[in-house]
Coordinates of C-alpha atoms and ligand atoms in Angstrom, one line a residue:
Chain A
M1 CA -22.0 0.4 5.8
G2 CA -21.6 3.9 5.2
T3 CA -18.6 5.9 3.6
G4 CA -18.3 8.6 6.5
I5 CA -15.4 8.4 9.1
S6 CA -15.1 5.2 10.7
A7 CA -15.8 5.0 14.5
V8 CA -13.3 2.2 14.8
K9 CA -10.4 3.0 17.1
K10 CA -7.5 2.4 15.0
L11 CA -4.6 3.8 16.7
E12 CA -4.9 5.1 20.3
L13 CA -4.1 8.8 20.3
F14 CA -3.3 11.1 23.0
P15 CA -3.5 15.0 23.1
E16 CA -0.2 16.7 23.4
K17 CA 0.6 20.3 23.5
I18 CA 3.3 21.4 20.9
I19 CA 6.5 22.7 22.5
D20 CA 7.9 24.0 19.5
L21 CA 7.4 24.0 15.7
K22 CA 9.8 25.6 13.4
E23 CA 10.5 25.7 9.6
I24 CA 14.1 24.8 8.9
G25 CA 14.1 25.5 5.1
G26 CA 13.8 23.2 2.2
G27 CA 10.1 22.7 3.1
G28 CA 11.1 20.9 6.3
F29 CA 9.6 21.5 9.7
I30 CA 10.7 20.2 13.2
L31 CA 8.0 19.5 15.6
R32 CA 8.9 19.1 19.3
L33 CA 6.6 17.4 21.7
P34 CA 6.7 16.2 25.3
R35 CA 8.3 12.9 25.5
R36 CA 6.1 10.5 27.6
Y37 CA 7.3 7.1 26.5
D38 CA 10.5 5.2 26.2
F39 CA 11.2 4.2 22.7
E40 CA 14.0 2.6 20.5
A41 CA 15.6 4.8 17.9
G42 CA 13.9 3.8 14.5
Q43 CA 10.5 3.6 15.9
V44 CA 7.5 5.8 14.6
I45 CA 4.5 7.5 16.1
G46 CA 1.1 8.2 14.6
L47 CA 0.3 11.8 14.5
S48 CA -2.8 13.9 13.7
T49 CA -4.1 17.4 14.1
R50 CA -7.8 16.1 14.9
L51 CA -9.2 12.8 15.9
S52 CA -11.4 12.7 12.9
L53 CA -8.3 12.7 10.5
E54 CA -6.6 9.3 10.1
P55 CA -3.1 9.7 11.9
R56 CA -0.1 9.7 9.5
L57 CA 3.1 7.9 10.7
Y58 CA 6.4 9.8 11.5
S59 CA 9.8 8.5 12.5
I60 CA 11.1 9.8 15.7
A61 CA 14.1 12.0 14.8
S62 CA 15.2 12.6 18.4
G63 CA 17.4 10.3 20.4
E64 CA 16.4 7.7 23.1
N65 CA 17.8 10.0 26.0
D66 CA 16.6 13.4 24.7
K67 CA 14.0 15.0 26.9
E68 CA 11.7 15.9 24.1
L69 CA 10.4 14.0 21.2
E70 CA 11.4 15.5 17.7
I71 CA 9.7 14.9 14.4
L72 CA 11.0 16.1 10.9
F73 CA 8.4 16.4 8.4
T74 CA 7.9 18.1 5.0
R75 CA 4.7 19.9 3.9
K76 CA 2.9 18.3 1.0
D77 CA 0.7 21.0 -0.4
D78 CA -2.0 18.7 -1.5
G79 CA -1.7 16.7 1.8
Q80 CA -4.5 16.3 4.2
L81 CA -2.3 16.6 7.4
T82 CA 1.0 18.4 6.7
P83 CA -0.5 21.6 5.6
A84 CA -2.6 21.9 8.8
L85 CA 0.2 20.6 10.9
S86 CA 2.8 23.1 9.7
G87 CA 0.3 25.9 10.5
L88 CA 0.3 25.2 14.1
A89 CA 2.3 26.8 16.8
Q90 CA 3.7 26.4 20.3
G91 CA 0.8 25.5 22.7
D92 CA -1.5 24.0 20.2
T93 CA -2.7 20.5 20.4
V94 CA -1.8 17.6 18.2
Y95 CA -2.8 13.9 18.8
S96 CA 0.0 11.3 18.9
S97 CA 0.3 7.6 19.5
R98 CA 2.7 5.5 21.5
P99 CA 6.0 4.7 19.7
F100 CA 5.9 1.5 17.7
G101 CA 7.7 -0.3 14.8
N102 CA 10.8 -2.4 14.7
Y103 CA 13.0 -0.8 12.2
T104 CA 15.5 -0.5 15.0
H105 CA 18.4 -2.7 14.1
V106 CA 22.0 -1.2 14.1
T107 CA 24.9 -3.5 13.1
P108 CA 28.6 -2.8 13.1
G109 CA 29.7 -0.8 10.1
C110 CA 26.3 -0.7 8.6
F111 CA 25.3 1.2 5.5
W112 CA 22.5 3.8 5.7
I113 CA 20.8 5.1 2.8
A114 CA 18.0 7.7 2.9
T115 CA 16.4 10.6 0.9
G116 CA 14.2 13.3 2.0
T117 CA 13.0 13.0 5.7
G118 CA 14.0 9.3 5.6
L119 CA 17.2 10.3 7.7
A120 CA 15.0 10.6 10.8
P121 CA 15.6 7.1 12.1
F122 CA 19.3 7.4 11.5
R123 CA 19.5 10.6 13.3
S124 CA 17.7 9.1 16.3
M125 CA 20.1 6.2 16.3
L126 CA 23.2 8.5 16.2
R127 CA 21.7 10.8 18.9
S128 CA 21.2 7.5 21.0
G129 CA 24.7 6.7 20.7
K130 CA 24.2 3.9 18.0
G131 CA 25.6 3.5 14.5
K132 CA 28.8 5.7 15.2
D133 CA 30.7 3.6 12.8
A134 CA 27.9 3.6 10.1
F135 CA 28.4 4.9 6.4
F136 CA 25.6 7.2 5.4
L137 CA 24.6 7.9 1.9
H138 CA 22.3 10.9 2.1
G139 CA 20.2 12.2 -0.8
A140 CA 18.4 15.6 -1.0
R141 CA 16.8 17.6 -3.7
D142 CA 18.9 20.7 -2.9
S143 CA 21.2 22.1 -0.2
A144 CA 18.4 23.4 2.0
S145 CA 17.0 19.8 2.2
F146 CA 20.0 18.3 3.7
Y147 CA 18.4 18.2 7.1
F148 CA 20.9 17.8 10.1
S149 CA 23.8 17.5 7.7
E150 CA 26.1 19.3 10.1
E151 CA 25.2 16.7 12.9
F152 CA 25.8 13.7 10.6
R153 CA 29.2 15.2 9.3
E154 CA 30.5 15.7 12.7
S155 CA 29.5 12.2 14.0
L156 CA 30.5 10.2 10.7
S157 CA 33.0 12.6 9.2
N158 CA 34.0 11.2 5.7
R159 CA 31.5 8.3 6.2
Y160 CA 28.8 10.9 5.6
V161 CA 28.2 11.3 1.8
P162 CA 25.6 13.8 0.7
C163 CA 24.3 13.5 -2.9
S164 CA 22.1 15.8 -4.9
S165 CA 21.8 16.1 -8.6
T166 CA 22.4 19.8 -8.1
G167 CA 25.9 19.2 -6.9
A168 CA 25.3 21.8 -4.2
G169 CA 27.9 22.5 -1.4
G170 CA 30.4 20.2 -2.7
C171 CA 28.3 17.0 -2.3
F172 CA 28.3 14.1 -4.8
P173 CA 26.7 15.5 -8.1
G174 CA 23.9 12.9 -8.6
R175 CA 21.3 10.8 -6.9
V176 CA 22.1 8.1 -4.3
S177 CA 21.4 5.6 -6.9
D178 CA 24.1 7.2 -9.2
W179 CA 26.6 7.0 -6.4
L180 CA 25.8 3.2 -5.9
L181 CA 26.0 2.6 -9.5
Q182 CA 29.3 4.2 -9.7
A183 CA 30.8 2.6 -6.6
D184 CA 33.6 0.1 -7.4
E185 CA 32.8 -2.2 -4.5
L186 CA 30.3 -2.4 -1.9
P187 CA 30.7 -4.4 1.3
L188 CA 29.1 -7.7 0.7
D189 CA 29.0 -8.6 4.4
K190 CA 27.5 -5.5 5.7
Q191 CA 23.8 -4.7 6.4
F192 CA 22.1 -2.0 4.3
Y193 CA 19.4 0.1 5.8
L194 CA 17.2 2.0 3.3
C195 CA 14.6 4.6 4.5
G196 CA 12.3 7.0 2.3
R197 CA 9.9 7.0 -0.4
A198 CA 9.1 3.7 -2.1
E199 CA 10.5 4.8 -5.6
M200 CA 14.0 5.2 -3.9
V201 CA 13.8 2.1 -1.9
V202 CA 12.8 -0.3 -4.9
E203 CA 15.3 1.5 -7.1
V204 CA 18.3 1.2 -4.6
R205 CA 17.3 -2.2 -3.6
D206 CA 17.5 -3.3 -7.2
I207 CA 20.9 -1.7 -7.6
L208 CA 22.4 -3.2 -4.5
I209 CA 21.1 -6.7 -5.6
S210 CA 22.6 -6.2 -9.1
K211 CA 25.8 -5.3 -7.3
G212 CA 26.0 -8.8 -5.4
I213 CA 24.4 -7.6 -2.1
S214 CA 22.1 -10.4 -0.7
F215 CA 18.6 -9.4 -0.3
K216 CA 18.9 -10.7 3.2
N217 CA 21.2 -7.9 4.0
I218 CA 18.8 -5.1 2.7
H219 CA 16.5 -3.7 5.1
A220 CA 13.9 -1.2 4.0
E221 CA 11.5 1.3 5.8
I222 CA 9.1 2.7 3.3
Y223 CA 7.4 6.2 3.9
F224 CA 4.1 5.1 2.4
Chain B
M1 CA -2.3 10.2 -27.4
P2 CA -6.0 10.1 -27.1
K3 CA -7.6 12.5 -24.4
F4 CA -8.7 10.1 -21.6
I5 CA -9.1 12.9 -18.9
S6 CA -12.2 14.9 -19.2
D7 CA -13.2 18.2 -17.4
M8 CA -16.6 16.6 -16.5
E9 CA -17.3 15.0 -13.1
A10 CA -17.7 11.4 -13.2
L11 CA -21.1 10.0 -11.7
L12 CA -19.8 6.5 -11.4
G13 CA -18.7 6.0 -7.9
K14 CA -21.2 8.4 -6.4
T15 CA -23.4 7.2 -3.5
P16 CA -27.3 7.8 -3.4
D17 CA -26.7 10.7 -1.0
E18 CA -24.3 12.3 -3.4
L19 CA -26.6 11.6 -6.4
K20 CA -29.5 13.4 -4.4
A21 CA -27.4 16.4 -3.9
I22 CA -26.6 16.5 -7.5
V23 CA -30.3 16.0 -8.4
K24 CA -31.3 18.8 -6.1
E25 CA -28.8 21.2 -7.3
L26 CA -30.1 20.6 -10.7
G27 CA -33.7 21.2 -9.5
A28 CA -35.2 17.8 -10.0
Q29 CA -37.3 15.5 -7.6
P30 CA -35.5 13.4 -5.2
F31 CA -36.6 10.2 -6.6
V32 CA -34.7 11.1 -9.8
A33 CA -31.5 10.2 -7.8
N34 CA -32.8 6.5 -7.6
Q35 CA -33.2 6.3 -11.2
L36 CA -29.8 7.7 -11.8
S37 CA -28.3 5.1 -9.6
D38 CA -30.3 2.4 -11.4
W39 CA -28.7 3.7 -14.6
L40 CA -25.2 3.8 -13.2
Y41 CA -25.1 0.3 -11.3
K42 CA -27.9 -1.8 -12.6
K43 CA -28.0 -1.1 -16.2
D44 CA -25.5 -0.7 -18.9
V45 CA -25.7 2.5 -20.8
Q46 CA -22.8 4.4 -22.5
S47 CA -24.1 8.0 -22.1
I48 CA -26.4 10.1 -20.1
D49 CA -28.5 10.5 -23.0
E50 CA -29.5 6.9 -23.1
M51 CA -31.1 7.4 -19.6
S52 CA -34.4 7.1 -21.2
N53 CA -36.7 7.6 -18.1
L54 CA -35.2 10.9 -17.0
S55 CA -36.5 14.1 -18.8
V56 CA -34.6 15.5 -21.8
K57 CA -34.3 18.8 -19.9
F58 CA -32.7 17.1 -16.9
R59 CA -30.3 15.0 -19.1
E60 CA -29.2 18.0 -20.8
K61 CA -28.5 20.0 -17.6
L62 CA -26.8 17.0 -16.1
S63 CA -24.6 16.6 -19.2
E64 CA -23.3 20.2 -18.8
S65 CA -21.2 19.2 -15.7
Y66 CA -21.3 15.5 -15.5
E67 CA -20.5 12.4 -17.4
I68 CA -21.0 8.8 -16.6
G69 CA -17.3 8.4 -16.1
L70 CA -16.8 5.2 -18.2
K71 CA -13.3 4.7 -19.4
P72 CA -13.3 1.9 -22.0
Y73 CA -10.4 -0.4 -21.8
L74 CA -7.4 0.4 -24.3
T75 CA -6.0 -3.0 -24.9
V76 CA -6.6 -6.6 -24.1
Q77 CA -4.2 -9.5 -24.1
E78 CA -5.4 -12.9 -24.0
S79 CA -3.6 -15.9 -22.5
V80 CA -3.6 -19.5 -23.8
D81 CA -5.6 -20.4 -20.8
G82 CA -8.3 -17.9 -21.4
T83 CA -7.2 -15.3 -18.9
K84 CA -7.5 -11.9 -20.2
K85 CA -5.5 -8.8 -19.1
Y86 CA -7.2 -5.5 -19.7
L87 CA -5.5 -2.2 -19.6
F88 CA -7.5 0.8 -18.6
P89 CA -6.7 4.6 -18.3
A90 CA -6.6 6.3 -15.1
A91 CA -6.1 9.8 -14.2
N92 CA -3.0 12.0 -15.2
G93 CA -2.2 9.8 -18.1
K94 CA -1.5 6.7 -16.2
F95 CA -2.8 3.1 -16.7
I96 CA -3.9 0.2 -14.6
E97 CA -4.6 -3.4 -15.3
A98 CA -7.4 -5.8 -14.4
A99 CA -7.2 -9.6 -15.0
Y100 CA -10.2 -11.6 -15.9
I101 CA -9.9 -15.2 -15.1
P102 CA -12.7 -17.5 -16.4
E103 CA -12.8 -21.0 -15.0
K104 CA -15.6 -23.7 -15.2
E105 CA -17.5 -22.8 -12.1
R106 CA -16.5 -19.3 -11.7
K107 CA -15.6 -16.1 -13.5
T108 CA -13.2 -13.8 -11.5
L109 CA -12.0 -10.4 -12.0
C110 CA -8.9 -9.2 -10.2
V111 CA -9.2 -5.4 -9.9
S112 CA -6.5 -2.8 -9.2
T113 CA -6.9 0.0 -6.5
Q114 CA -3.9 2.2 -7.1
V115 CA -1.6 3.1 -9.9
G116 CA 1.6 1.3 -8.8
C117 CA 2.1 0.7 -5.2
K118 CA 4.1 2.1 -2.2
M119 CA 4.6 -1.0 -0.3
G120 CA 7.8 -2.3 -2.2
C121 CA 7.3 -5.9 -1.7
L122 CA 10.6 -7.5 -3.1
F123 CA 8.8 -10.1 -5.3
C124 CA 6.4 -7.9 -7.0
M125 CA 6.4 -6.1 -10.2
T126 CA 3.7 -3.6 -9.2
G127 CA 5.9 -2.8 -6.4
K128 CA 8.9 -1.9 -8.8
Q129 CA 7.0 0.7 -10.5
G130 CA 6.4 2.9 -7.3
F131 CA 3.3 4.8 -6.6
Q132 CA 1.6 7.1 -9.0
G133 CA -1.8 7.5 -7.4
N134 CA -4.8 6.3 -5.9
L135 CA -7.9 5.1 -7.9
T136 CA -11.1 6.7 -7.3
A137 CA -14.1 4.4 -6.4
G138 CA -15.6 5.1 -9.9
E139 CA -12.2 4.1 -11.4
I140 CA -12.3 0.7 -9.5
I141 CA -16.0 0.2 -10.5
N142 CA -15.1 1.1 -14.1
Q143 CA -13.0 -2.1 -14.3
I144 CA -16.0 -4.1 -13.8
K145 CA -18.6 -1.9 -15.7
S146 CA -16.3 -1.4 -18.8
L147 CA -15.3 -5.2 -19.0
P148 CA -17.1 -6.9 -21.8
E149 CA -17.6 -9.9 -19.3
G150 CA -18.7 -7.4 -16.6
R151 CA -22.2 -9.0 -16.2
E152 CA -21.0 -12.6 -16.1
L153 CA -18.7 -12.2 -13.3
S154 CA -19.2 -14.5 -10.2
N155 CA -16.4 -13.1 -8.2
I156 CA -14.2 -10.0 -7.6
V157 CA -11.0 -10.1 -5.9
Y158 CA -8.9 -7.0 -4.9
M159 CA -5.7 -8.4 -5.8
G160 CA -4.4 -6.3 -8.7
M161 CA -2.1 -3.3 -8.7
G162 CA -1.8 -1.6 -5.3
E163 CA -2.6 -2.3 -1.7
P164 CA -6.3 -1.6 -1.1
F165 CA -6.0 -0.5 2.6
D166 CA -3.7 2.2 1.4
N167 CA -6.6 3.6 -0.3
M168 CA -9.3 3.1 2.2
P169 CA -12.0 5.7 1.2
N170 CA -12.1 4.5 -2.3
V171 CA -12.0 0.9 -1.6
M172 CA -14.7 1.0 1.0
R173 CA -16.9 3.1 -1.3
S174 CA -16.3 0.6 -4.1
L175 CA -17.2 -2.3 -1.9
E176 CA -20.4 -0.3 -0.8
I177 CA -21.3 0.2 -4.4
L178 CA -20.9 -3.4 -5.2
T179 CA -22.9 -4.8 -2.2
A180 CA -25.7 -2.2 -1.6
E181 CA -29.2 -2.8 -2.8
W182 CA -29.0 0.4 -4.7
G183 CA -25.8 -0.6 -6.4
Y184 CA -24.8 -3.9 -7.8
G185 CA -26.6 -5.9 -5.0
W186 CA -23.8 -8.5 -4.9
S187 CA -23.4 -10.7 -1.8
P188 CA -20.2 -9.8 0.0
K189 CA -19.3 -13.5 -0.2
R190 CA -18.4 -13.0 -3.7
I191 CA -15.8 -10.4 -3.0
T192 CA -12.3 -10.9 -1.4
V193 CA -10.0 -8.1 -0.4
S194 CA -6.3 -8.8 -0.2
T195 CA -3.8 -6.9 2.0
I196 CA -0.3 -7.2 3.1
G197 CA -1.7 -6.4 6.5
I198 CA -2.0 -2.7 7.1
I199 CA -3.8 -3.0 10.4
P200 CA -5.6 0.2 10.8
G201 CA -7.2 -0.3 7.3
M202 CA -7.9 -4.0 8.1
K203 CA -9.7 -3.0 11.3
E204 CA -11.9 -0.6 9.4
F205 CA -12.6 -3.0 6.6
L206 CA -13.6 -5.8 9.0
E207 CA -15.9 -3.5 10.9
R208 CA -17.7 -2.1 8.0
S209 CA -17.8 -4.8 5.2
D210 CA -18.5 -8.4 5.2
A211 CA -16.4 -9.3 2.3
H212 CA -13.7 -12.1 2.6
L213 CA -10.2 -11.0 3.7
A214 CA -7.0 -12.5 2.2
V215 CA -3.6 -11.7 3.9
S216 CA -0.2 -11.8 2.1
L217 CA 1.8 -14.0 4.5
H218 CA 4.9 -15.4 2.5
S219 CA 6.8 -16.2 5.7
P220 CA 6.0 -16.9 9.2
F221 CA 9.4 -15.8 10.5
D222 CA 9.7 -12.2 11.5
E223 CA 13.1 -11.4 10.0
E224 CA 12.5 -13.3 6.8
R225 CA 9.1 -11.7 6.1
R226 CA 10.9 -8.2 6.8
Q227 CA 13.3 -9.0 4.0
L228 CA 10.4 -9.6 1.6
M229 CA 7.9 -7.2 2.7
P230 CA 9.1 -3.8 4.4
I231 CA 5.5 -3.4 5.9
Q232 CA 6.6 -6.1 8.6
H233 CA 8.6 -3.2 10.3
I234 CA 5.5 -1.2 11.0
Y235 CA 2.6 -4.0 11.2
P236 CA 4.3 -7.2 12.1
L237 CA 2.4 -10.4 11.1
K238 CA 1.9 -11.3 14.8
E239 CA -0.1 -8.3 15.3
V240 CA -2.1 -8.8 12.1
L241 CA -2.8 -12.3 13.3
D242 CA -3.8 -11.2 16.7
E243 CA -6.2 -8.8 15.1
I244 CA -7.6 -11.5 12.9
R245 CA -8.1 -13.7 16.0
S246 CA -10.5 -10.9 17.5
W247 CA -12.8 -11.4 14.6
D248 CA -15.4 -14.2 13.8
F249 CA -14.4 -16.1 10.8
G250 CA -15.3 -19.3 9.3
R251 CA -19.0 -19.1 8.9
Q252 CA -20.1 -16.1 6.7
R253 CA -16.8 -14.6 6.1
R254 CA -13.5 -16.3 5.4
V255 CA -9.9 -15.5 6.0
S256 CA -7.2 -16.9 3.7
F257 CA -3.4 -16.4 3.7
E258 CA -1.6 -16.1 0.5
Y259 CA 1.8 -17.7 0.4
I260 CA 4.3 -17.4 -2.5
V261 CA 6.6 -20.5 -2.4
F262 CA 10.2 -19.5 -2.9
K263 CA 12.7 -22.3 -3.6
D264 CA 14.8 -23.2 -0.6
L265 CA 13.7 -19.9 1.2
N266 CA 10.2 -20.4 2.7
D267 CA 9.4 -24.0 1.7
T268 CA 11.2 -26.0 4.4
P269 CA 9.8 -28.2 7.2
A270 CA 10.5 -25.4 9.6
H271 CA 8.2 -23.2 7.8
V272 CA 5.4 -25.8 8.0
K273 CA 5.9 -26.1 11.7
E274 CA 6.0 -22.3 12.3
L275 CA 3.0 -21.8 10.1
S276 CA 1.0 -24.2 12.1
R277 CA 2.1 -22.7 15.2
I278 CA 1.2 -19.0 14.4
L279 CA -2.1 -19.9 12.6
N280 CA -3.2 -22.1 15.6
G281 CA -6.9 -21.1 16.4
I282 CA -7.6 -19.3 13.2
K283 CA -10.1 -21.0 10.9
C284 CA -8.4 -20.3 7.6
R285 CA -7.0 -21.5 4.3
I286 CA -3.7 -21.1 2.9
N287 CA -3.2 -20.5 -0.9
L288 CA 0.0 -21.5 -2.2
I289 CA 1.2 -19.5 -5.2
R290 CA 4.0 -20.3 -7.6
F291 CA 6.4 -17.5 -7.9
H292 CA 6.5 -15.9 -11.3
A293 CA 10.1 -14.7 -12.1
I294 CA 10.4 -10.9 -12.4
P295 CA 13.4 -9.2 -13.7
G296 CA 16.3 -9.0 -11.2
A297 CA 14.3 -11.0 -8.4
P298 CA 16.9 -12.9 -6.3
F299 CA 14.9 -16.0 -6.1
Q300 CA 13.1 -18.8 -7.8
S301 CA 9.7 -20.7 -7.5
S302 CA 9.9 -24.0 -5.6
D303 CA 9.5 -26.9 -8.1
E304 CA 6.1 -28.7 -8.4
Q305 CA 7.0 -31.6 -6.3
R306 CA 8.2 -29.3 -3.4
I307 CA 5.0 -27.2 -3.7
E308 CA 2.8 -30.4 -3.5
A309 CA 4.8 -31.8 -0.6
F310 CA 4.5 -28.4 1.2
K311 CA 0.8 -28.4 0.7
D312 CA 0.5 -32.1 2.0
E313 CA 2.6 -31.2 5.1
L314 CA 0.4 -28.3 5.8
N315 CA -2.8 -30.2 5.3
K316 CA -1.4 -32.9 7.7
K317 CA -1.1 -30.2 10.3
G318 CA -4.8 -29.4 9.8
I319 CA -4.4 -26.2 7.9
L320 CA -6.5 -26.4 4.8
T321 CA -4.1 -25.7 2.0
T322 CA -4.6 -25.4 -1.7
I323 CA -2.2 -24.6 -4.7
R324 CA -3.5 -21.6 -6.8
K325 CA -3.6 -22.3 -10.4
S326 CA -1.2 -20.2 -12.4
R327 CA -3.3 -18.3 -14.8
G328 CA -2.1 -15.7 -17.6
E329 CA 1.5 -16.2 -17.0
D330 CA 2.3 -15.9 -20.7
I331 CA 0.4 -12.4 -20.8
Y332 CA 2.0 -11.3 -17.4
A333 CA -1.4 -11.3 -15.8
A334 CA -0.5 -13.7 -13.0
C335 CA -0.2 -12.7 -9.5
G336 CA 2.5 -10.1 -8.8
L337 CA 3.2 -9.4 -12.4
L338 CA 1.0 -6.4 -13.1
S339 CA 2.9 -3.4 -14.0
T340 CA 2.3 -0.3 -16.3
K341 CA 5.6 1.3 -15.6
I342 CA 6.7 1.5 -19.2
L343 CA 3.3 2.7 -20.4
G344 CA 3.4 5.4 -17.6
N345 CA 6.7 6.4 -18.8
S346 CA 6.1 6.7 -22.4
Ligands
FAD1 C1 6.8 4.3 8.6 C2 6.5 5.7 8.1 C3 7.3 6.7 8.7 C4 7.1 8.0 8.2 N1 8.1 8.9 8.6 C5 7.9 10.2 8.1 C6 8.8 11.2 8.7 O1 9.5 10.9 9.6 N2 8.7 12.5 8.1 C7 7.8 12.8 7.1 O2 7.7 14.0 6.6 N3 6.9 11.8 6.5 C8 7.0 10.5 7.1 N4 6.1 9.7 6.6 C9 5.1 10.1 5.6 C10 3.8 10.6 6.4 O3 3.3 9.5 7.1 C11 2.8 11.2 5.5 O4 2.5 10.3 4.5 C12 3.2 12.5 4.9 O5 3.5 13.5 5.8 C13 2.1 13.1 4.0 O6 1.0 13.3 4.9 P1 -0.2 14.3 4.4 O7 -1.5 14.0 5.2 O8 0.3 15.6 4.5 O9 -0.4 13.7 2.8 P2 -1.5 12.8 2.3 O10 -2.9 13.4 2.3 O11 -1.4 11.6 2.9 O12 -1.1 12.7 0.7 C14 -0.8 13.8 -0.1 C15 -0.6 13.5 -1.4 O13 0.6 12.9 -1.7 C16 0.3 11.6 -2.2 N5 1.1 10.7 -1.6 C17 1.1 10.4 -0.3 N6 2.1 9.5 -0.2 C18 2.9 9.4 -1.2 C19 4.0 8.8 -1.7 N7 4.6 7.9 -0.8 N8 4.5 8.8 -2.9 C20 3.8 9.5 -3.8 N9 2.8 10.2 -3.6 C21 2.4 10.2 -2.3 C22 -1.1 11.3 -2.0 O14 -1.7 10.4 -3.0 C23 -1.6 12.8 -2.1 O15 -2.0 13.2 -3.3 C24 6.2 8.3 7.1 C25 5.4 7.2 6.6 C26 5.5 6.1 7.2 C27 4.7 4.9 6.7
SF4_2 S1 2.5 -7.4 -3.4 FE1 0.8 -6.0 -3.2 S2 1.3 -4.6 -1.5 FE2 3.2 -5.7 -2.3 S3 4.1 -4.3 -3.7 FE3 2.8 -5.7 -4.9 S4 0.9 -4.7 -5.1 FE4 2.0 -3.7 -3.4

């Protein structure tokens, strides 16, 4: 047993040439890749800049019928992948896996809750013609980090509720958890889909349960 | 608050190759690296100064940039049943817990691998605290080395705070230190690593280590397991089991499945039937675990009678099933109860 990089094939990766990589503010980047496989909105791919670096997982942010595959990511300055990934340009090679995962359910009148880049599966669903009647509680650090907010507002109108402690741009002045704590009534019969960092998911899940939502109606995708 | 973090680099957690590089850098002979690893992993000294077979000059040079990396426990709580919960400092002012569980025939230490956890299992106190960082291999080994009972241990289980396969490099390195001849020289049969089924990490572990594997199962039904464990969206149990089927279990290495029994949720005859269907062909054991209530959790533990009956039904189906003794419940040291959130915040 050694401590070097394992030779085990963990996730099959294929080289892809970047179609486009652009910074969209708020530390966010959109990566566009050729789309080789069918997928279901809500699925993820494994992605790496080199074969020796363990792939990280990313939700597909584009729609099922879009020609290209889009990934929304933020750069973590002390991260192993995202600093390198964000430095790449059109024509550079990355390694990606087939789509997988089953965070793909959409139910009538469902309730989406996401922070940071956790909106990606929901954007993919909307672009695939799914979840048109969803309610979306969207948390972000500041106005620059409300990625794709125009698209969401256009599709969901007042069922799109951006939340930020800064109160920027007329959004709810608080975190998504504050919004939920202040909500008079939550629909007990609807399904709640949570996506983002663990801290958000566990906090929001506890609030929902304390407000009478059955844990059976709560579905979480954690960006671990 | 006392100063837990030092500017010195820790030696604990280093492999022979790394020790050789240090020794070379400090101008000593290569064999000194072997002496150093003996002091680190086979003997118990508190400081570099006590490494008596190293020259005084070398010890002085070494002490300028390095320390052993021992972090003594801060507090210990003892349960009425003898279980002890040790609180250790980790980096950045955070804390982790290790549970020492003495029994007649074995003395087990349950070690942590992360400060908090990212996996968010609904029934787990550690999950509720979110993620604050990975432990280094040295910090994992420190839980053994700084434990008063460290040299009496018969078994180590990686079942404390965190998901081991979300901290692969440090977990694999700690396993290497525990099992290598130059390290603790333990048989891998005395070690069990528990996962919720992170498949890439599990593959690497099975390839590179001979220690036992435990998988948190908790429900054989896809939808139900998703409600309890978000990981099911990414690495579904079926694929975890397919991977396990491709490895040789049963002789040297064992696989077991952890199953917390929740009242009226996963303790029905349908669950027995489905468990026996999905585990068909895997030589394994199921460990039934009583649920220890955590604040706000929307379920309860099954009663004793139901757990016994569930065990009997599974045994009748040919799946070796046991009920894990509840240990350290009164000091919150039992399975799923470890949390240092309040300490972390204060
Ligand atoms: C199912 C799934 C889907 C995902 N989808 C997306 C997505 O669409 N867009 C996106 O940007 N990211 C997504 N992620 C996260 C992504 O996989 C990477 O973890 C992230 O981009 C950081 O990678 P990195 O290599 O740069 O950082 P790493 O080298 O992995 O880590 C950098 C630093 O951050 C710390 N860290 C890592 N994760 C966490 C965490 N959750 N909480 C606190 N600290 C942490 C590490 O300890 C380290 O110090 C997803 C993750 C999962 C599991
Ligand atoms: S059960 Fe294990 S993997 Fe799940 S949240 Fe708790 S510590 Fe993490």
